[in-house]
Amino acid sequence: MSKKILVVGGVAGGASTVARLRRLDESAQIIMFEKGEYISFANCGLPYYIGETIKERQKLLVQTPESMCNRFNVDIRINSEVVGVDSDKKVVRVKSKNNGSYEESYDYLVLSPGAKAIRPNIESIDSSRIFTLRNIPDTDNIKALVDKSNITSAVVIGGGYVGIEMAENLKERGLQVTLVEAAPHILAPFDSDMVVSAEKELVDNGIDLILNDGVNHFNDTNNAIEVTLNSNTKITSDLVILAIGVTPDTDFLKDSGIQLGAKGHILVNSKMQTNIGNIYAVGDAIEVTDFVNKQNTAIPLAGPANKQGRIAADNIAGLNSIYKGTQGTAIIKVFSLTAASTGNNERTLKRLNIPYKVIHIHPVSHASYYPDAHPLTLKLIFNDEEKILGAQAIGYDGVDKRIDVIAATMRLGGTVSDLTELELCYAPPFSSAKDPVNMAGFVAENVLSGKMDVITPEDFSVYDKDNTVLLDVRSEIEFNNGHLEGALNIPVDSLRERLGELDKNKEIIEYCQVGLRGYIASRILSQHGYKVKNITGGYKSASMLDFIPKKADKNTYNLKKQVLDQDTQVIRSEVAVDKLGFDKSLDACGLCCPGPLMQVKASIDDLSAGQVLKVTASDPGFYEDIKAWCKRTSNKLVDLNKDKGNITAFIKKGSSENKPEHHSKDISPAKDNKTLVVFSGDLDKAIASFIIANGAASMGKKVTMFFTFWGLNILRKHEKVSIKKSFMDSMFGLMMPRGSRRLKLSNMNMIGMGPKMIRKVMKNKNISSLEDLIKSALDSGIEIVACQMSMDVMGLSKEELIDGIKIGGVGYYLGEAEDSNVNLFI
């Protein structure tokens, strides 16, 4: 006798169940109920249809009722909602659009009702301008509104996968988009030390990102909707996308005898059976076993739903198939960035009190010497028994295959050591001889074998630093471009010769840029008797923790290669853009203004006329800065583009013939020097002075800084210099700050807290410190002159000033000012 099987719901779980059942049993009577019109559609593609990356609506429809009926001989009943289940009588109650209400009996029942979007009970939640996105009708409604020419803005509530995808696609349609997330960070599967990269990508592409702030209420206004947040922030927009999560659509099962979890999910065993033997359940409406921690959880993903449908069908057909749990492997596109994860994150493991270890690495997507090798960040979480508990990766290329490899290794019971032994395909365009997955395994093995003790950036931020020495083992140039506060710089190549500078009675916390040199340093130090920890992921991981979203610059959104204005002196006729050659390349990524321009000037100085410099920078302001720099110098901008977060410029060095000519001997050369008189000794004014001076020098100008009275304190050495002085001169020296590190702010000094705060903010934003700016000024040839008269009045000698300072008087200053067209008094 043939079986009669009812399947409630289509899409991933229900449709896969039906297809597998028919392949296994040609004689079974199979009926599928779908309360809407669409039984199988690509719900993960819905945002991309709204964004018009997917052009044709029809491509979203995986199977139509007609096509599925023809191929699988299934009785498909659309617009038919199952409103109740009587498990004793083995019937379901159906409410049909065309056939009214009726009952249908079954031998087996498979429940795949899915989940519905959460709509909290807050004021005006039912506004016609508030949408959720779960199905084709939702998509049609949103797209119909977005297609209207007068729709210019949107607020997306929720920073999960759907919220991020909708924010990106609405932005791609040209709308101004604000993304609001009530939690401290977006994308809950990722830890905060990883997800900040995605948050920065959103902001860099013009999304206004608001974190740690939820919705209080909505208010319909004239042709718009106002969103009021808990912070009382008000945002007015044309529409709202509500994407704060889903809840299982199981209300119709409450009197069925089927056991439900605390949040309404259907409870099943490994065969996808409910507590009632002939009733199965699959998809977003069920609780599953977490593959890593073995606890019950809900993970609404299409991949697991398809597998669950297949397993339910197997068991109905008499095959013994089991579901071994869900890893939660998932991936998302965030503009040009890709983020993927598998297994448990740190937050979950901490909540369940599961011990774990963490390492971070920052490899590139393929061989670094092959073009377009993009950096990626890979985080591996594991335990003392070498079990892999989870992994996260984020980058511009190669992210998916690394997480897929780790997810497969986890599923097959592989360990950290197995990662080191994986033989993965290699050629320079695709990977490196040591794939990032292998590298993650090597680093984790070093931790487990005791060759290296690591500390995460988050743990270091709350670490007891009183009995530690923070050591930066990068080069001096890297250190000067940004470092962790309080760090001592000893490059790894000099470490053996300078061990005496370190206190063996204190723990050494050391770091490099990404972790590799840090490992070498830890091996040197530990074998010389030092207790040492390496900050995993290095400065790159630690510095990302300080990212704070700011209001997006709409003008920088989605900058791709574009035709430049005439005044940028682009000479594309000389060389095809897609075949640009260059004589020297400069990587200025990570530098903040005026760092990139200063590096450009130094590199251009080393070239001959007609040669081309290729420079890559990540500072958003560089896009406009380099156009202005080329316009004001004898150099020409060949090409400028922004892609995947990097700005690339090709600059052709000019010659003396490019400079303005003076045709009359009676016309004097243009006065183009810059002079600054620095009278103030306030920290903020000193920083401003040196930023202006360095910026002018990078434009090729001769710059003179004349320091007088309180400004002389900026130039004093930090250490005390023993010089015999009169009583009055000594008193002056004691009352004045000794060096730039002791300067006060002109406002909000707050008993010394203000300077510390502004220095921390500058470090977090990768802005050069005052000390670095002074060094850069000296290195670039800026004349720093101390007023002799002021030094005499204040009892200061040349020996007390930093090296490289000239001593001059008013006459020298006036001479320099005479040849300047800018003269600032600060």
PDB file of C-alpha atoms in Angstrom, residues 321-565:
ATOM      1  CA  SER A 321      20.004   8.744   7.725  1.00  0.00           C
ATOM      2  CA  ILE A 322      20.935  11.044  10.587  1.00  0.00           C
ATOM      3  CA  TYR A 323      21.677  14.736  10.891  1.00  0.00           C
ATOM      4  CA  LYS A 324      24.913  15.389  12.768  1.00  0.00           C
ATOM      5  CA  GLY A 325      24.343  19.019  13.643  1.00  0.00           C
ATOM      6  CA  THR A 326      24.792  22.465  12.161  1.00  0.00           C
ATOM      7  CA  GLN A 327      28.101  24.344  12.087  1.00  0.00           C
ATOM      8  CA  GLY A 328      26.556  27.629  11.027  1.00  0.00           C
ATOM      9  CA  THR A 329      28.945  28.049   8.097  1.00  0.00           C
ATOM     10  CA  ALA A 330      27.953  31.282   6.384  1.00  0.00           C
ATOM     11  CA  ILE A 331      29.297  34.022   4.151  1.00  0.00           C
ATOM     12  CA  ILE A 332      28.309  37.565   3.223  1.00  0.00           C
ATOM     13  CA  LYS A 333      29.336  40.193   0.701  1.00  0.00           C
ATOM     14  CA  VAL A 334      29.834  43.678   2.165  1.00  0.00           C
ATOM     15  CA  PHE A 335      30.436  45.843  -0.910  1.00  0.00           C
ATOM     16  CA  SER A 336      33.932  44.749  -2.039  1.00  0.00           C
ATOM     17  CA  LEU A 337      34.637  42.875   1.180  1.00  0.00           C
ATOM     18  CA  THR A 338      33.819  39.239   1.980  1.00  0.00           C
ATOM     19  CA  ALA A 339      33.216  37.911   5.492  1.00  0.00           C
ATOM     20  CA  ALA A 340      32.752  34.220   6.306  1.00  0.00           C
ATOM     21  CA  SER A 341      32.607  32.078   9.437  1.00  0.00           C
ATOM     22  CA  THR A 342      32.088  28.537  10.646  1.00  0.00           C
ATOM     23  CA  GLY A 343      31.620  26.949  14.060  1.00  0.00           C
ATOM     24  CA  ASN A 344      31.441  28.864  17.334  1.00  0.00           C
ATOM     25  CA  ASN A 345      32.717  32.362  18.025  1.00  0.00           C
ATOM     26  CA  GLU A 346      34.354  33.526  21.237  1.00  0.00           C
ATOM     27  CA  ARG A 347      31.123  35.002  22.573  1.00  0.00           C
ATOM     28  CA  THR A 348      29.339  31.639  22.386  1.00  0.00           C
ATOM     29  CA  LEU A 349      32.228  29.725  23.940  1.00  0.00           C
ATOM     30  CA  LYS A 350      32.491  32.187  26.826  1.00  0.00           C
ATOM     31  CA  ARG A 351      28.758  31.965  27.467  1.00  0.00           C
ATOM     32  CA  LEU A 352      28.990  28.167  27.667  1.00  0.00           C
ATOM     33  CA  ASN A 353      32.244  28.250  29.717  1.00  0.00           C
ATOM     34  CA  ILE A 354      34.070  26.211  27.074  1.00  0.00           C
ATOM     35  CA  PRO A 355      37.878  26.704  27.243  1.00  0.00           C
ATOM     36  CA  TYR A 356      39.511  27.808  24.006  1.00  0.00           C
ATOM     37  CA  LYS A 357      42.537  29.458  22.430  1.00  0.00           C
ATOM     38  CA  VAL A 358      42.712  31.969  19.597  1.00  0.00           C
ATOM     39  CA  ILE A 359      45.189  32.958  16.904  1.00  0.00           C
ATOM     40  CA  HIS A 360      44.965  35.605  14.190  1.00  0.00           C
ATOM     41  CA  ILE A 361      46.939  35.733  10.955  1.00  0.00           C
ATOM     42  CA  HIS A 362      46.980  38.300   8.144  1.00  0.00           C
ATOM     43  CA  PRO A 363      48.137  36.548   4.971  1.00  0.00           C
ATOM     44  CA  VAL A 364      47.378  37.596   1.387  1.00  0.00           C
ATOM     45  CA  SER A 365      44.927  35.896  -0.934  1.00  0.00           C
ATOM     46  CA  HIS A 366      47.616  34.458  -3.213  1.00  0.00           C
ATOM     47  CA  ALA A 367      51.368  34.729  -3.794  1.00  0.00           C
ATOM     48  CA  SER A 368      52.363  38.254  -2.815  1.00  0.00           C
ATOM     49  CA  TYR A 369      54.549  38.732  -5.876  1.00  0.00           C
ATOM     50  CA  TYR A 370      51.627  38.016  -8.217  1.00  0.00           C
ATOM     51  CA  PRO A 371      49.390  41.039  -8.971  1.00  0.00           C
ATOM     52  CA  ASP A 372      46.237  41.773  -6.975  1.00  0.00           C
ATOM     53  CA  ALA A 373      47.250  39.872  -3.866  1.00  0.00           C
ATOM     54  CA  HIS A 374      44.771  41.241  -1.350  1.00  0.00           C
ATOM     55  CA  PRO A 375      45.205  40.979   2.421  1.00  0.00           C
ATOM     56  CA  LEU A 376      42.811  38.848   4.407  1.00  0.00           C
ATOM     57  CA  THR A 377      42.416  38.248   8.117  1.00  0.00           C
ATOM     58  CA  LEU A 378      41.885  34.725   9.395  1.00  0.00           C
ATOM     59  CA  LYS A 379      40.953  33.853  12.969  1.00  0.00           C
ATOM     60  CA  LEU A 380      41.144  30.287  14.266  1.00  0.00           C
ATOM     61  CA  ILE A 381      39.565  29.146  17.546  1.00  0.00           C
ATOM     62  CA  PHE A 382      40.629  25.776  19.030  1.00  0.00           C
ATOM     63  CA  ASN A 383      41.219  23.958  22.320  1.00  0.00           C
ATOM     64  CA  ASP A 384      44.054  22.165  24.071  1.00  0.00           C
ATOM     65  CA  GLU A 385      43.045  18.867  22.457  1.00  0.00           C
ATOM     66  CA  GLU A 386      43.652  20.391  18.987  1.00  0.00           C
ATOM     67  CA  LYS A 387      39.917  20.394  18.207  1.00  0.00           C
ATOM     68  CA  ILE A 388      38.887  23.216  15.883  1.00  0.00           C
ATOM     69  CA  LEU A 389      36.000  25.107  17.470  1.00  0.00           C
ATOM     70  CA  GLY A 390      35.479  27.834  14.897  1.00  0.00           C
ATOM     71  CA  ALA A 391      37.027  30.118  12.311  1.00  0.00           C
ATOM     72  CA  GLN A 392      36.321  33.547  10.859  1.00  0.00           C
ATOM     73  CA  ALA A 393      37.837  35.279   7.842  1.00  0.00           C
ATOM     74  CA  ILE A 394      37.425  38.650   6.225  1.00  0.00           C
ATOM     75  CA  GLY A 395      39.073  40.149   3.162  1.00  0.00           C
ATOM     76  CA  TYR A 396      38.716  41.034  -0.500  1.00  0.00           C
ATOM     77  CA  ASP A 397      39.584  37.719  -2.117  1.00  0.00           C
ATOM     78  CA  GLY A 398      40.030  34.052  -1.193  1.00  0.00           C
ATOM     79  CA  VAL A 399      37.939  34.218   1.977  1.00  0.00           C
ATOM     80  CA  ASP A 400      35.334  31.661   0.914  1.00  0.00           C
ATOM     81  CA  LYS A 401      37.712  28.838   0.070  1.00  0.00           C
ATOM     82  CA  ARG A 402      39.666  29.193   3.331  1.00  0.00           C
ATOM     83  CA  ILE A 403      36.540  28.940   5.485  1.00  0.00           C
ATOM     84  CA  ASP A 404      35.199  26.114   3.296  1.00  0.00           C
ATOM     85  CA  VAL A 405      38.415  24.137   3.832  1.00  0.00           C
ATOM     86  CA  ILE A 406      38.320  24.665   7.593  1.00  0.00           C
ATOM     87  CA  ALA A 407      34.582  23.848   7.737  1.00  0.00           C
ATOM     88  CA  ALA A 408      35.204  20.574   5.860  1.00  0.00           C
ATOM     89  CA  THR A 409      38.091  19.713   8.179  1.00  0.00           C
ATOM     90  CA  MET A 410      35.881  20.315  11.225  1.00  0.00           C
ATOM     91  CA  ARG A 411      33.021  18.235   9.779  1.00  0.00           C
ATOM     92  CA  LEU A 412      35.384  15.286   9.189  1.00  0.00           C
ATOM     93  CA  GLY A 413      36.850  15.482  12.708  1.00  0.00           C
ATOM     94  CA  GLY A 414      40.127  17.040  11.624  1.00  0.00           C
ATOM     95  CA  THR A 415      42.404  18.817  14.079  1.00  0.00           C
ATOM     96  CA  VAL A 416      44.747  21.794  14.131  1.00  0.00           C
ATOM     97  CA  SER A 417      47.580  19.487  13.055  1.00  0.00           C
ATOM     98  CA  ASP A 418      45.508  18.293  10.118  1.00  0.00           C
ATOM     99  CA  LEU A 419      45.331  21.882   8.865  1.00  0.00           C
ATOM    100  CA  THR A 420      49.129  21.923   8.584  1.00  0.00           C
ATOM    101  CA  GLU A 421      49.097  18.722   6.525  1.00  0.00           C
ATOM    102  CA  LEU A 422      46.370  19.640   4.041  1.00  0.00           C
ATOM    103  CA  GLU A 423      47.716  19.543   0.499  1.00  0.00           C
ATOM    104  CA  LEU A 424      45.904  22.418  -1.170  1.00  0.00           C
ATOM    105  CA  CYS A 425      46.233  23.557  -4.774  1.00  0.00           C
ATOM    106  CA  TYR A 426      48.897  26.166  -5.402  1.00  0.00           C
ATOM    107  CA  ALA A 427      49.897  28.428  -8.246  1.00  0.00           C
ATOM    108  CA  PRO A 428      50.821  32.108  -7.819  1.00  0.00           C
ATOM    109  CA  PRO A 429      47.458  33.468  -9.110  1.00  0.00           C
ATOM    110  CA  PHE A 430      45.480  31.306  -6.665  1.00  0.00           C
ATOM    111  CA  SER A 431      47.365  30.746  -3.416  1.00  0.00           C
ATOM    112  CA  SER A 432      50.772  30.484  -1.788  1.00  0.00           C
ATOM    113  CA  ALA A 433      52.946  27.438  -1.291  1.00  0.00           C
ATOM    114  CA  LYS A 434      51.923  27.684   2.347  1.00  0.00           C
ATOM    115  CA  ASP A 435      48.210  28.358   2.090  1.00  0.00           C
ATOM    116  CA  PRO A 436      46.666  30.620   4.743  1.00  0.00           C
ATOM    117  CA  VAL A 437      44.885  27.536   6.108  1.00  0.00           C
ATOM    118  CA  ASN A 438      48.246  25.803   6.546  1.00  0.00           C
ATOM    119  CA  MET A 439      49.654  28.946   8.163  1.00  0.00           C
ATOM    120  CA  ALA A 440      46.789  29.076  10.657  1.00  0.00           C
ATOM    121  CA  GLY A 441      47.547  25.483  11.558  1.00  0.00           C
ATOM    122  CA  PHE A 442      51.271  26.205  11.986  1.00  0.00           C
ATOM    123  CA  VAL A 443      50.626  29.140  14.303  1.00  0.00           C
ATOM    124  CA  ALA A 444      48.075  27.178  16.357  1.00  0.00           C
ATOM    125  CA  GLU A 445      50.514  24.266  16.625  1.00  0.00           C
ATOM    126  CA  ASN A 446      53.197  26.615  17.940  1.00  0.00           C
ATOM    127  CA  VAL A 447      50.797  27.795  20.640  1.00  0.00           C
ATOM    128  CA  LEU A 448      49.744  24.277  21.623  1.00  0.00           C
ATOM    129  CA  SER A 449      53.345  22.983  21.713  1.00  0.00           C
ATOM    130  CA  GLY A 450      54.455  25.845  23.955  1.00  0.00           C
ATOM    131  CA  LYS A 451      56.735  27.433  21.384  1.00  0.00           C
ATOM    132  CA  MET A 452      54.762  30.655  21.690  1.00  0.00           C
ATOM    133  CA  ASP A 453      52.436  32.125  24.292  1.00  0.00           C
ATOM    134  CA  VAL A 454      49.859  34.487  22.772  1.00  0.00           C
ATOM    135  CA  ILE A 455      47.481  37.123  24.023  1.00  0.00           C
ATOM    136  CA  THR A 456      44.565  38.486  21.999  1.00  0.00           C
ATOM    137  CA  PRO A 457      44.254  42.221  21.354  1.00  0.00           C
ATOM    138  CA  GLU A 458      41.039  42.297  23.414  1.00  0.00           C
ATOM    139  CA  ASP A 459      42.689  40.565  26.366  1.00  0.00           C
ATOM    140  CA  PHE A 460      45.665  42.905  26.122  1.00  0.00           C
ATOM    141  CA  SER A 461      43.375  45.943  26.318  1.00  0.00           C
ATOM    142  CA  VAL A 462      42.393  44.922  29.874  1.00  0.00           C
ATOM    143  CA  TYR A 463      45.731  43.362  30.831  1.00  0.00           C
ATOM    144  CA  ASP A 464      47.602  44.416  33.970  1.00  0.00           C
ATOM    145  CA  LYS A 465      50.390  46.513  32.490  1.00  0.00           C
ATOM    146  CA  ASP A 466      52.145  47.548  35.705  1.00  0.00           C
ATOM    147  CA  ASN A 467      54.579  44.641  35.656  1.00  0.00           C
ATOM    148  CA  THR A 468      55.001  44.328  31.899  1.00  0.00           C
ATOM    149  CA  VAL A 469      57.106  45.806  29.133  1.00  0.00           C
ATOM    150  CA  LEU A 470      55.281  46.465  25.851  1.00  0.00           C
ATOM    151  CA  LEU A 471      57.691  45.792  23.001  1.00  0.00           C
ATOM    152  CA  ASP A 472      57.203  46.705  19.332  1.00  0.00           C
ATOM    153  CA  VAL A 473      59.572  44.622  17.176  1.00  0.00           C
ATOM    154  CA  ARG A 474      58.785  46.310  13.856  1.00  0.00           C
ATOM    155  CA  SER A 475      61.086  48.676  12.010  1.00  0.00           C
ATOM    156  CA  GLU A 476      61.532  52.252  13.164  1.00  0.00           C
ATOM    157  CA  ILE A 477      59.572  53.569  10.182  1.00  0.00           C
ATOM    158  CA  GLU A 478      56.604  51.323  10.986  1.00  0.00           C
ATOM    159  CA  PHE A 479      56.792  52.295  14.638  1.00  0.00           C
ATOM    160  CA  ASN A 480      56.791  55.994  13.808  1.00  0.00           C
ATOM    161  CA  ASN A 481      53.751  55.551  11.573  1.00  0.00           C
ATOM    162  CA  GLY A 482      51.713  54.250  14.501  1.00  0.00           C
ATOM    163  CA  HIS A 483      52.194  52.052  17.540  1.00  0.00           C
ATOM    164  CA  LEU A 484      50.500  50.943  20.729  1.00  0.00           C
ATOM    165  CA  GLU A 485      50.707  53.492  23.516  1.00  0.00           C
ATOM    166  CA  GLY A 486      53.691  53.019  25.798  1.00  0.00           C
ATOM    167  CA  ALA A 487      55.537  50.622  23.490  1.00  0.00           C
ATOM    168  CA  LEU A 488      59.331  50.370  23.335  1.00  0.00           C
ATOM    169  CA  ASN A 489      60.668  49.907  19.810  1.00  0.00           C
ATOM    170  CA  ILE A 490      63.431  47.329  19.240  1.00  0.00           C
ATOM    171  CA  PRO A 491      63.324  45.901  15.691  1.00  0.00           C
ATOM    172  CA  VAL A 492      63.485  42.105  15.660  1.00  0.00           C
ATOM    173  CA  ASP A 493      66.733  42.135  13.660  1.00  0.00           C
ATOM    174  CA  SER A 494      68.385  44.146  16.452  1.00  0.00           C
ATOM    175  CA  LEU A 495      66.789  42.286  19.333  1.00  0.00           C
ATOM    176  CA  ARG A 496      69.677  39.980  20.214  1.00  0.00           C
ATOM    177  CA  GLU A 497      72.124  42.894  20.482  1.00  0.00           C
ATOM    178  CA  ARG A 498      69.722  44.974  22.601  1.00  0.00           C
ATOM    179  CA  LEU A 499      68.432  42.387  25.070  1.00  0.00           C
ATOM    180  CA  GLY A 500      70.068  44.333  27.862  1.00  0.00           C
ATOM    181  CA  GLU A 501      67.484  47.088  27.452  1.00  0.00           C
ATOM    182  CA  LEU A 502      64.737  44.731  28.681  1.00  0.00           C
ATOM    183  CA  ASP A 503      63.938  43.967  32.321  1.00  0.00           C
ATOM    184  CA  LYS A 504      63.969  40.209  32.972  1.00  0.00           C
ATOM    185  CA  ASN A 505      61.874  40.745  36.084  1.00  0.00           C
ATOM    186  CA  LYS A 506      58.933  41.929  33.981  1.00  0.00           C
ATOM    187  CA  GLU A 507      56.748  40.072  31.511  1.00  0.00           C
ATOM    188  CA  ILE A 508      57.347  41.108  27.894  1.00  0.00           C
ATOM    189  CA  ILE A 509      54.246  41.697  25.757  1.00  0.00           C
ATOM    190  CA  GLU A 510      55.519  42.044  22.209  1.00  0.00           C
ATOM    191  CA  TYR A 511      54.001  42.507  18.781  1.00  0.00           C
ATOM    192  CA  CYS A 512      54.873  43.119  15.141  1.00  0.00           C
ATOM    193  CA  GLN A 513      52.627  44.125  12.234  1.00  0.00           C
ATOM    194  CA  VAL A 514      50.772  40.838  11.679  1.00  0.00           C
ATOM    195  CA  GLY A 515      52.387  38.248  13.968  1.00  0.00           C
ATOM    196  CA  LEU A 516      55.236  36.556  12.084  1.00  0.00           C
ATOM    197  CA  ARG A 517      58.105  38.724  13.328  1.00  0.00           C
ATOM    198  CA  GLY A 518      56.442  38.616  16.734  1.00  0.00           C
ATOM    199  CA  TYR A 519      56.793  34.840  16.739  1.00  0.00           C
ATOM    200  CA  ILE A 520      60.485  35.127  15.882  1.00  0.00           C
ATOM    201  CA  ALA A 521      60.949  37.676  18.649  1.00  0.00           C
ATOM    202  CA  SER A 522      59.138  35.464  21.174  1.00  0.00           C
ATOM    203  CA  ARG A 523      61.445  32.567  20.339  1.00  0.00           C
ATOM    204  CA  ILE A 524      64.517  34.762  20.826  1.00  0.00           C
ATOM    205  CA  LEU A 525      63.277  36.169  24.105  1.00  0.00           C
ATOM    206  CA  SER A 526      61.981  32.926  25.611  1.00  0.00           C
ATOM    207  CA  GLN A 527      65.274  31.146  24.895  1.00  0.00           C
ATOM    208  CA  HIS A 528      67.132  33.936  26.671  1.00  0.00           C
ATOM    209  CA  GLY A 529      65.079  33.501  29.830  1.00  0.00           C
ATOM    210  CA  TYR A 530      62.383  36.139  29.334  1.00  0.00           C
ATOM    211  CA  LYS A 531      58.720  35.540  30.057  1.00  0.00           C
ATOM    212  CA  VAL A 532      57.016  36.685  26.870  1.00  0.00           C
ATOM    213  CA  LYS A 533      53.599  36.842  25.193  1.00  0.00           C
ATOM    214  CA  ASN A 534      53.000  37.681  21.524  1.00  0.00           C
ATOM    215  CA  ILE A 535      49.911  39.736  20.614  1.00  0.00           C
ATOM    216  CA  THR A 536      48.291  37.480  18.037  1.00  0.00           C
ATOM    217  CA  GLY A 537      47.562  39.280  14.791  1.00  0.00           C
ATOM    218  CA  GLY A 538      50.003  42.040  15.729  1.00  0.00           C
ATOM    219  CA  TYR A 539      49.435  45.760  15.386  1.00  0.00           C
ATOM    220  CA  LYS A 540      46.997  45.227  12.511  1.00  0.00           C
ATOM    221  CA  SER A 541      44.547  43.352  14.729  1.00  0.00           C
ATOM    222  CA  ALA A 542      45.083  45.552  17.792  1.00  0.00           C
ATOM    223  CA  SER A 543      44.620  48.845  15.936  1.00  0.00           C
ATOM    224  CA  MET A 544      41.316  47.736  14.367  1.00  0.00           C
ATOM    225  CA  LEU A 545      39.668  47.506  17.795  1.00  0.00           C
ATOM    226  CA  ASP A 546      39.676  51.296  18.032  1.00  0.00           C
ATOM    227  CA  PHE A 547      37.526  51.845  14.930  1.00  0.00           C
ATOM    228  CA  ILE A 548      34.494  54.007  15.697  1.00  0.00           C
ATOM    229  CA  PRO A 549      31.942  54.562  12.916  1.00  0.00           C
ATOM    230  CA  LYS A 550      31.576  58.186  11.889  1.00  0.00           C
ATOM    231  CA  LYS A 551      29.087  59.838   9.600  1.00  0.00           C
ATOM    232  CA  ALA A 552      29.749  58.644   6.079  1.00  0.00           C
ATOM    233  CA  ASP A 553      31.122  61.002   3.462  1.00  0.00           C
ATOM    234  CA  LYS A 554      28.604  60.789   0.642  1.00  0.00           C
ATOM    235  CA  ASN A 555      31.169  62.146  -1.821  1.00  0.00           C
ATOM    236  CA  THR A 556      33.484  59.162  -1.367  1.00  0.00           C
ATOM    237  CA  TYR A 557      30.827  56.541  -2.027  1.00  0.00           C
ATOM    238  CA  ASN A 558      31.637  53.863  -4.565  1.00  0.00           C
ATOM    239  CA  LEU A 559      34.606  55.604  -6.148  1.00  0.00           C
ATOM    240  CA  LYS A 560      35.783  53.526  -9.098  1.00  0.00           C
ATOM    241  CA  LYS A 561      38.168  54.345 -11.931  1.00  0.00           C
ATOM    242  CA  GLN A 562      36.771  57.468 -13.566  1.00  0.00           C
ATOM    243  CA  VAL A 563      37.724  60.221 -16.008  1.00  0.00           C
ATOM    244  CA  LEU A 564      39.376  63.057 -14.107  1.00  0.00           C
ATOM    245  CA  ASP A 565      38.941  66.806 -14.469  1.00  0.00           C
TER     246      ASP A 565
END
